[in-house]
Amino acid sequence: MQTQAEQAGIGDVGWIGSVTYRSEATIKPTATDLERLVAKAKARNRKLGITGMLLYDGGRYLQTLEGPPEALDQIWSSIQRDPRHGAIEVLSQHIVPARLFSGWDMQLYSRSPDQARLAPAPAVSLIPLTDHIAETARLALRGDDSRLNALIGDLVAQGWVSDALVTHLLEPSARALGDAWLADDCTELDLTIGLSMLQLAGHAIHAGSTAETIRKRRYSILLATAPGEPHILGPTLLGDIFTDAGWIVDMAFPDSDEALAKQVRAQHPDAVDIALSDALPRQHALATLRETIEKTRLATADETMVVSVGGRLFAEAAATAQSVGADHARKGAAGTSVRLAWLIEQRRNTAS
Ligand SMILES: Cc1cc2nc3c(=O)[nH]c(=O)nc-3n(C[C@H](O)[C@H](O)[C@H](O)COP(=O)(O)O)c2cc1C
């Protein structure tokens, strides 16, 4: 008899939901508490086709869950209600093209000394792929998609098959990212971006090509300041990043919504990024930005155009993409080109 996980097609390439959150333990769990929690979680996750990773360190949890959207909603509702933790903060929530943790029904990773025995056994070390874990994790953490893609591309060219790459490179690299977070060597945001990078790499490998599928297609982006915004640092920095990532980049410093709409109409970019100041919170500008985005969307008949926003308000999570009607809010420059390429692909797939 098939489990729900099998019916849900674990290992298949398909769009699945992914949530990453952090929370604080209300009562610090002992090793046995954690062991019980994870044993139950694993059993339920396996039934429902949920995979992921749970990090615990000194009273803090960080968890990534992936799975079919309905099953994920079910588990996620339970977790949110669970009195064993609180101050839950979602770090990322999106649809991903493939699982990162295909073999993990819930891998606990903990650094606290009395819980060391719960840490997973080291990855099989006989194969040279493991030599690339540190580098893969470093590139993912830095959001360096070009080098990450090149590295994976080389390994594919050397004949490594997708299962080996996912099991012996991407999954251990995800653990290395968790390790860096536990050691306070990176922020949750770095971790979230890093995991997304690995997820993308995993998808590209599963799809039978490297992440070059994302790089080789030339996307175009219009990097604009919000009309009237005098601070242009964000778009300027992004210009280099997107150019390096192979995008066709145009800049706009419009003085009105109409001027921006005109440029969008003329250029038909795949994505437009509208930036508020990186230095000052522009709380009062949010309502205006919402209008700008509405008009920008109306300027093109292309419903797949992705709208991204950035600026201090978004970097500090004081505002969300949703609050202004955008598809993506940049927390920082790192990883943005990959995220946007991915959103464009996602929209095109949905539209076709
Ligand atoms: C930090 C944390 C992570 C958890 N992760 C999972 C999980 O991945 N899967 C799961 O089934 N339950 C997980 N649980 C337990 C659920 O919150 C919940 O107790 C369990 O699923 C039973 O659900 P119910 O209370 O709706 O019956 C977790 C709990 C905590 C505190």
Short mmCIF file of C-alpha atoms and ligand atoms in Angstrom, two decimals:
data_model
loop_
_atom_site.label_atom_id
_atom_site.label_comp_id
_atom_site.label_asym_id
_atom_site.label_seq_id
_atom_site.Cartn_x
_atom_site.Cartn_y
_atom_site.Cartn_z
CA MET A 1 0.00 0.00 0.00
CA GLN A 2 1.31 3.45 -0.84
CA THR A 3 1.87 5.97 1.92
CA GLN A 4 0.54 9.46 1.39
CA ALA A 5 4.14 10.48 0.89
CA GLU A 6 4.49 8.12 -2.03
CA GLN A 7 1.17 9.25 -3.42
CA ALA A 8 2.35 12.81 -3.05
CA GLY A 9 5.34 11.85 -5.16
CA ILE A 10 8.32 12.43 -2.91
CA GLY A 11 11.28 12.78 -5.16
CA ASP A 12 9.16 13.83 -8.12
CA VAL A 13 9.76 17.18 -9.67
CA GLY A 14 6.70 19.27 -8.90
CA TRP A 15 5.76 22.50 -7.22
CA ILE A 16 5.61 22.20 -3.48
CA GLY A 17 5.24 24.57 -0.57
CA SER A 18 8.12 25.57 1.66
CA VAL A 19 8.08 27.44 4.97
CA THR A 20 11.07 28.53 7.00
CA TYR A 21 10.46 30.06 10.41
CA ARG A 22 12.21 30.70 13.65
CA SER A 23 10.72 30.57 17.13
CA GLU A 24 11.62 30.56 20.78
CA ALA A 25 11.11 27.59 23.09
CA THR A 26 8.68 28.46 25.89
CA ILE A 27 10.29 25.80 28.09
CA LYS A 28 13.78 24.68 27.18
CA PRO A 29 13.47 21.08 25.99
CA THR A 30 15.73 18.33 27.28
CA ALA A 31 17.38 15.95 24.86
CA THR A 32 14.60 13.44 25.57
CA ASP A 33 11.90 16.05 24.92
CA LEU A 34 13.46 16.86 21.59
CA GLU A 35 13.87 13.21 20.75
CA ARG A 36 10.17 12.61 21.40
CA LEU A 37 9.10 15.69 19.49
CA VAL A 38 11.15 14.69 16.47
CA ALA A 39 10.11 11.03 16.56
CA LYS A 40 6.43 12.04 16.46
CA ALA A 41 7.07 14.73 13.88
CA LYS A 42 8.91 12.26 11.65
CA ALA A 43 6.09 9.76 11.75
CA ARG A 44 3.47 12.36 10.88
CA ASN A 45 5.66 14.03 8.26
CA ARG A 46 6.38 10.72 6.57
CA LYS A 47 2.66 10.00 6.31
CA LEU A 48 1.91 13.40 4.84
CA GLY A 49 4.91 13.71 2.57
CA ILE A 50 6.57 16.51 4.52
CA THR A 51 10.35 16.82 4.61
CA GLY A 52 12.66 19.35 6.20
CA MET A 53 15.14 20.31 8.81
CA LEU A 54 14.74 21.42 12.42
CA LEU A 55 17.54 23.29 14.15
CA TYR A 56 17.59 23.76 17.88
CA ASP A 57 20.09 25.82 19.78
CA GLY A 58 19.93 27.38 23.22
CA GLY A 59 16.20 28.03 23.29
CA ARG A 60 15.83 28.91 19.58
CA TYR A 61 14.24 26.81 16.88
CA LEU A 62 14.63 27.26 13.18
CA GLN A 63 12.74 24.95 10.90
CA THR A 64 12.25 24.47 7.18
CA LEU A 65 9.27 22.40 6.11
CA GLU A 66 8.50 21.35 2.56
CA GLY A 67 5.67 19.38 1.06
CA PRO A 68 2.41 19.35 -0.87
CA PRO A 69 0.56 22.57 0.02
CA GLU A 70 -2.45 20.96 1.76
CA ALA A 71 -0.30 18.65 3.89
CA LEU A 72 2.03 21.53 4.68
CA ASP A 73 -0.90 23.71 5.78
CA GLN A 74 -2.05 20.94 8.09
CA ILE A 75 1.33 20.51 9.82
CA TRP A 76 2.00 24.23 9.83
CA SER A 77 -1.32 24.91 11.63
CA SER A 78 -0.39 22.34 14.29
CA ILE A 79 3.06 23.82 14.75
CA GLN A 80 1.71 27.34 15.09
CA ARG A 81 -0.67 26.20 17.82
CA ASP A 82 2.00 24.26 19.71
CA PRO A 83 2.51 25.79 23.19
CA ARG A 84 6.08 24.47 23.38
CA HIS A 85 7.26 27.47 21.44
CA GLY A 86 6.25 31.03 20.72
CA ALA A 87 7.40 34.26 19.03
CA ILE A 88 7.09 32.45 15.71
CA GLU A 89 8.48 34.51 12.88
CA VAL A 90 8.17 33.35 9.30
CA LEU A 91 11.41 33.95 7.41
CA SER A 92 10.28 32.71 4.06
CA GLN A 93 7.20 31.08 2.63
CA HIS A 94 6.97 30.18 -1.00
CA ILE A 95 6.32 27.59 -3.63
CA VAL A 96 9.48 25.79 -4.66
CA PRO A 97 10.07 23.69 -7.74
CA ALA A 98 11.74 20.81 -5.89
CA ARG A 99 12.51 19.59 -2.45
CA LEU A 100 15.82 20.33 -0.87
CA PHE A 101 15.45 17.75 1.88
CA SER A 102 14.14 14.88 -0.19
CA GLY A 103 15.43 12.21 2.15
CA TRP A 104 14.63 13.85 5.46
CA ASP A 105 11.21 13.43 7.05
CA MET A 106 12.48 15.87 9.69
CA GLN A 107 16.15 16.03 10.41
CA LEU A 108 16.95 17.48 13.80
CA TYR A 109 20.21 19.27 14.05
CA SER A 110 21.27 20.58 17.39
CA ARG A 111 24.49 21.89 18.79
CA SER A 112 23.76 21.87 22.52
CA PRO A 113 26.21 19.45 24.15
CA ASP A 114 23.67 17.15 25.81
CA GLN A 115 21.86 16.83 22.51
CA ALA A 116 24.91 16.08 20.41
CA ARG A 117 23.82 12.46 20.11
CA LEU A 118 20.82 13.61 18.13
CA ALA A 119 22.91 15.16 15.42
CA PRO A 120 22.79 13.11 12.22
CA ALA A 121 25.71 10.91 11.33
CA PRO A 122 28.22 12.62 9.11
CA ALA A 123 27.48 12.27 5.42
CA VAL A 124 29.13 9.38 3.65
CA SER A 125 32.67 10.61 3.31
CA LEU A 126 34.09 8.24 0.76
CA ILE A 127 33.08 10.21 -2.24
CA PRO A 128 34.83 13.33 -3.41
CA LEU A 129 31.58 15.28 -3.68
CA THR A 130 31.93 15.93 0.02
CA ASP A 131 35.04 17.97 -0.77
CA HIS A 132 32.73 20.56 -2.27
CA ILE A 133 30.36 20.95 0.66
CA ALA A 134 32.14 23.83 2.34
CA GLU A 135 32.43 25.73 -0.93
CA THR A 136 28.81 25.06 -1.88
CA ALA A 137 27.61 26.26 1.51
CA ARG A 138 29.81 29.35 1.31
CA LEU A 139 28.53 30.29 -2.16
CA ALA A 140 24.92 29.68 -1.13
CA LEU A 141 25.34 31.81 1.98
CA ARG A 142 26.82 34.63 -0.08
CA GLY A 143 23.97 34.34 -2.56
CA ASP A 144 26.58 33.85 -5.29
CA ASP A 145 24.42 32.11 -7.86
CA SER A 146 26.92 32.42 -10.72
CA ARG A 147 29.68 30.53 -8.94
CA LEU A 148 27.29 28.05 -7.39
CA ASN A 149 25.85 27.29 -10.81
CA ALA A 150 29.32 26.95 -12.29
CA LEU A 151 30.38 24.55 -9.55
CA ILE A 152 27.28 22.38 -9.94
CA GLY A 153 27.60 22.57 -13.72
CA ASP A 154 31.18 21.24 -13.48
CA LEU A 155 30.10 18.38 -11.27
CA VAL A 156 27.28 17.45 -13.65
CA ALA A 157 29.77 17.60 -16.51
CA GLN A 158 32.03 15.23 -14.55
CA GLY A 159 29.16 12.76 -14.58
CA TRP A 160 27.67 13.15 -11.12
CA VAL A 161 24.03 12.13 -11.20
CA SER A 162 21.25 14.06 -9.54
CA ASP A 163 20.69 11.69 -6.61
CA ALA A 164 24.34 11.79 -5.62
CA LEU A 165 24.49 15.55 -5.94
CA VAL A 166 21.41 16.07 -3.83
CA THR A 167 22.27 13.48 -1.19
CA HIS A 168 25.97 14.05 -0.89
CA LEU A 169 26.33 17.69 -1.73
CA LEU A 170 23.17 19.77 -1.38
CA GLU A 171 21.72 18.16 1.73
CA PRO A 172 25.03 18.24 3.63
CA SER A 173 25.50 21.82 2.44
CA ALA A 174 22.11 22.70 3.92
CA ARG A 175 23.34 21.20 7.16
CA ALA A 176 26.51 23.23 6.91
CA LEU A 177 24.34 26.34 6.59
CA GLY A 178 22.43 25.26 9.67
CA ASP A 179 25.77 24.81 11.37
CA ALA A 180 26.82 28.34 10.47
CA TRP A 181 23.56 29.68 11.87
CA LEU A 182 23.94 27.70 15.09
CA ALA A 183 27.43 29.09 15.47
CA ASP A 184 26.08 32.62 14.88
CA ASP A 185 28.27 32.88 11.78
CA CYS A 186 25.30 33.95 9.69
CA THR A 187 21.95 35.59 10.15
CA GLU A 188 18.60 33.90 9.61
CA LEU A 189 18.28 35.93 6.47
CA ASP A 190 21.58 34.59 5.11
CA LEU A 191 20.39 31.12 6.00
CA THR A 192 17.08 31.60 4.24
CA ILE A 193 18.72 32.90 1.10
CA GLY A 194 21.29 30.11 1.26
CA LEU A 195 18.59 27.46 1.51
CA SER A 196 16.73 29.01 -1.42
CA MET A 197 19.92 28.88 -3.47
CA LEU A 198 20.34 25.21 -2.69
CA GLN A 199 16.69 24.56 -3.47
CA LEU A 200 17.16 26.15 -6.88
CA ALA A 201 20.30 24.17 -7.52
CA GLY A 202 18.41 21.03 -6.49
CA HIS A 203 15.63 21.82 -8.92
CA ALA A 204 18.00 22.44 -11.78
CA ILE A 205 19.75 19.16 -11.11
CA HIS A 206 16.47 17.26 -10.91
CA ALA A 207 15.30 18.88 -14.09
CA GLY A 208 18.25 17.26 -15.84
CA SER A 209 20.21 20.42 -16.45
CA THR A 210 22.23 22.61 -14.17
CA ALA A 211 21.07 25.86 -12.71
CA GLU A 212 22.30 27.20 -16.05
CA THR A 213 18.64 26.92 -17.06
CA ILE A 214 18.21 29.97 -14.92
CA ARG A 215 21.39 31.68 -15.99
CA LYS A 216 21.37 30.90 -19.67
CA ARG A 217 18.04 32.47 -20.28
CA ARG A 218 18.63 36.16 -20.47
CA TYR A 219 16.13 37.98 -18.39
CA SER A 220 15.64 41.70 -18.46
CA ILE A 221 15.03 43.97 -15.54
CA LEU A 222 14.23 47.62 -15.11
CA LEU A 223 15.83 48.89 -11.92
CA ALA A 224 13.96 51.98 -10.84
CA THR A 225 13.83 54.28 -7.89
CA ALA A 226 10.33 54.95 -6.61
CA PRO A 227 9.16 58.14 -8.35
CA GLY A 228 10.65 61.09 -6.49
CA GLU A 229 13.01 58.94 -4.38
CA PRO A 230 16.39 60.68 -4.39
CA HIS A 231 18.43 57.81 -2.91
CA ILE A 232 19.73 55.67 -5.72
CA LEU A 233 22.14 53.35 -3.91
CA GLY A 234 19.87 50.26 -4.11
CA PRO A 235 19.36 50.23 -7.89
CA THR A 236 23.01 51.12 -8.46
CA LEU A 237 24.27 48.15 -6.43
CA LEU A 238 21.71 45.88 -7.98
CA GLY A 239 22.77 46.99 -11.45
CA ASP A 240 26.18 45.33 -11.03
CA ILE A 241 24.74 42.20 -9.46
CA PHE A 242 22.18 41.66 -12.21
CA THR A 243 24.67 42.45 -14.95
CA ASP A 244 27.11 39.91 -13.48
CA ALA A 245 24.29 37.39 -13.37
CA GLY A 246 23.78 37.84 -17.11
CA TRP A 247 20.62 39.94 -17.10
CA ILE A 248 19.82 42.78 -19.47
CA VAL A 249 19.67 45.75 -17.13
CA ASP A 250 18.07 49.14 -17.60
CA MET A 251 17.86 51.86 -15.00
CA ALA A 252 15.16 54.43 -14.38
CA PHE A 253 15.04 57.38 -12.02
CA PRO A 254 11.52 58.57 -12.83
CA ASP A 255 9.96 61.66 -11.34
CA SER A 256 6.39 60.39 -11.71
CA ASP A 257 4.37 57.18 -11.99
CA GLU A 258 3.62 58.11 -15.59
CA ALA A 259 7.32 58.38 -16.44
CA LEU A 260 7.94 54.93 -14.96
CA ALA A 261 4.92 53.44 -16.73
CA LYS A 262 6.17 54.89 -20.01
CA GLN A 263 9.54 53.22 -19.62
CA VAL A 264 7.94 49.88 -18.71
CA ARG A 265 5.67 50.11 -21.75
CA ALA A 266 8.63 50.86 -23.99
CA GLN A 267 10.96 48.18 -22.65
CA HIS A 268 8.75 45.24 -21.67
CA PRO A 269 11.11 44.04 -18.95
CA ASP A 270 10.65 40.57 -17.43
CA ALA A 271 10.91 42.21 -14.02
CA VAL A 272 10.86 45.67 -12.56
CA ASP A 273 12.40 46.55 -9.23
CA ILE A 274 11.21 49.70 -7.51
CA ALA A 275 13.41 50.95 -4.70
CA LEU A 276 12.80 53.22 -1.76
CA SER A 277 15.74 54.59 0.20
CA ASP A 278 18.16 52.05 1.69
CA ALA A 279 19.15 54.57 4.32
CA LEU A 280 15.88 56.04 5.58
CA PRO A 281 12.64 54.31 6.46
CA ARG A 282 10.01 55.83 4.20
CA GLN A 283 6.93 54.65 6.04
CA HIS A 284 4.83 57.46 4.58
CA ALA A 285 5.79 56.36 1.05
CA LEU A 286 4.10 52.96 1.25
CA ALA A 287 0.63 54.04 0.10
CA THR A 288 2.16 55.92 -2.83
CA LEU A 289 4.35 52.93 -3.69
CA ARG A 290 1.28 50.72 -3.82
CA GLU A 291 -0.28 53.08 -6.38
CA THR A 292 2.96 53.21 -8.36
CA ILE A 293 2.99 49.42 -8.55
CA GLU A 294 -0.62 49.26 -9.67
CA LYS A 295 0.07 51.74 -12.46
CA THR A 296 3.28 49.95 -13.42
CA ARG A 297 1.41 46.68 -13.82
CA LEU A 298 -1.26 48.39 -15.90
CA ALA A 299 1.43 49.74 -18.19
CA THR A 300 2.09 46.30 -19.66
CA ALA A 301 -0.22 43.61 -20.93
CA ASP A 302 2.35 41.05 -19.79
CA GLU A 303 0.90 39.45 -16.68
CA THR A 304 4.08 37.50 -16.06
CA MET A 305 6.09 40.65 -15.33
CA VAL A 306 7.46 40.34 -11.81
CA VAL A 307 7.47 43.38 -9.56
CA SER A 308 10.03 43.56 -6.80
CA VAL A 309 10.53 46.25 -4.18
CA GLY A 310 13.40 47.20 -1.93
CA GLY A 311 14.59 49.72 0.59
CA ARG A 312 15.17 49.96 4.29
CA LEU A 313 11.55 49.30 5.21
CA PHE A 314 11.66 45.97 3.41
CA ALA A 315 15.16 45.05 4.55
CA GLU A 316 14.08 45.46 8.13
CA ALA A 317 10.83 43.61 7.49
CA ALA A 318 8.82 46.67 8.57
CA ALA A 319 6.89 46.27 5.31
CA THR A 320 6.14 43.29 3.09
CA ALA A 321 5.82 42.76 -0.64
CA GLN A 322 2.17 41.98 -0.10
CA SER A 323 1.50 45.27 1.66
CA VAL A 324 2.35 47.18 -1.51
CA GLY A 325 1.10 44.64 -4.06
CA ALA A 326 4.57 43.52 -5.17
CA ASP A 327 5.68 39.95 -5.89
CA HIS A 328 8.91 40.13 -3.97
CA ALA A 329 10.51 42.34 -1.35
CA ARG A 330 14.28 42.42 -1.29
CA LYS A 331 15.77 41.90 2.13
CA GLY A 332 19.17 42.58 0.63
CA ALA A 333 20.82 42.48 -2.74
CA ALA A 334 22.22 38.96 -2.35
CA GLY A 335 20.13 36.29 -3.96
CA THR A 336 17.73 38.73 -5.63
CA SER A 337 18.61 37.79 -9.21
CA VAL A 338 17.96 34.12 -8.48
CA ARG A 339 14.71 34.83 -6.68
CA LEU A 340 13.42 36.98 -9.51
CA ALA A 341 14.45 34.51 -12.22
CA TRP A 342 12.64 31.88 -10.29
CA LEU A 343 9.50 34.00 -9.90
CA ILE A 344 9.50 34.80 -13.61
CA GLU A 345 9.76 31.11 -14.45
CA GLN A 346 7.05 30.28 -11.96
CA ARG A 347 4.68 32.83 -13.47
CA ARG A 348 5.42 31.70 -17.00
CA ASN A 349 4.73 28.10 -16.04
CA THR A 350 1.45 29.09 -14.43
CA ALA A 351 0.47 31.24 -17.41
CA SER A 352 1.23 28.53 -20.01
C1 LIG B 1 9.61 23.53 17.04
C2 LIG B 1 8.59 22.50 16.70
C3 LIG B 1 8.65 21.83 15.47
C4 LIG B 1 7.73 20.85 15.14
N1 LIG B 1 7.80 20.22 13.94
C5 LIG B 1 6.89 19.31 13.61
C6 LIG B 1 6.92 18.65 12.35
O1 LIG B 1 7.80 18.86 11.53
N2 LIG B 1 5.94 17.74 12.08
C7 LIG B 1 4.95 17.46 12.96
O2 LIG B 1 4.09 16.63 12.64
N3 LIG B 1 4.90 18.06 14.15
C8 LIG B 1 5.83 18.96 14.51
N4 LIG B 1 5.77 19.56 15.74
C9 LIG B 1 4.70 19.15 16.64
C10 LIG B 1 3.40 19.81 16.29
O3 LIG B 1 3.44 21.16 16.72
C11 LIG B 1 2.19 19.11 16.89
O4 LIG B 1 2.38 18.94 18.27
C12 LIG B 1 1.95 17.73 16.32
O5 LIG B 1 2.03 17.77 14.93
C13 LIG B 1 0.57 17.21 16.73
O6 LIG B 1 -0.41 18.01 16.11
P1 LIG B 1 -1.83 18.35 16.78
O7 LIG B 1 -1.49 19.05 18.08
O8 LIG B 1 -2.53 19.25 15.80
O9 LIG B 1 -2.48 17.02 16.97
C14 LIG B 1 6.70 20.53 16.08
C15 LIG B 1 6.64 21.21 17.31
C16 LIG B 1 7.57 22.15 17.63
C17 LIG B 1 7.51 22.85 18.94
#
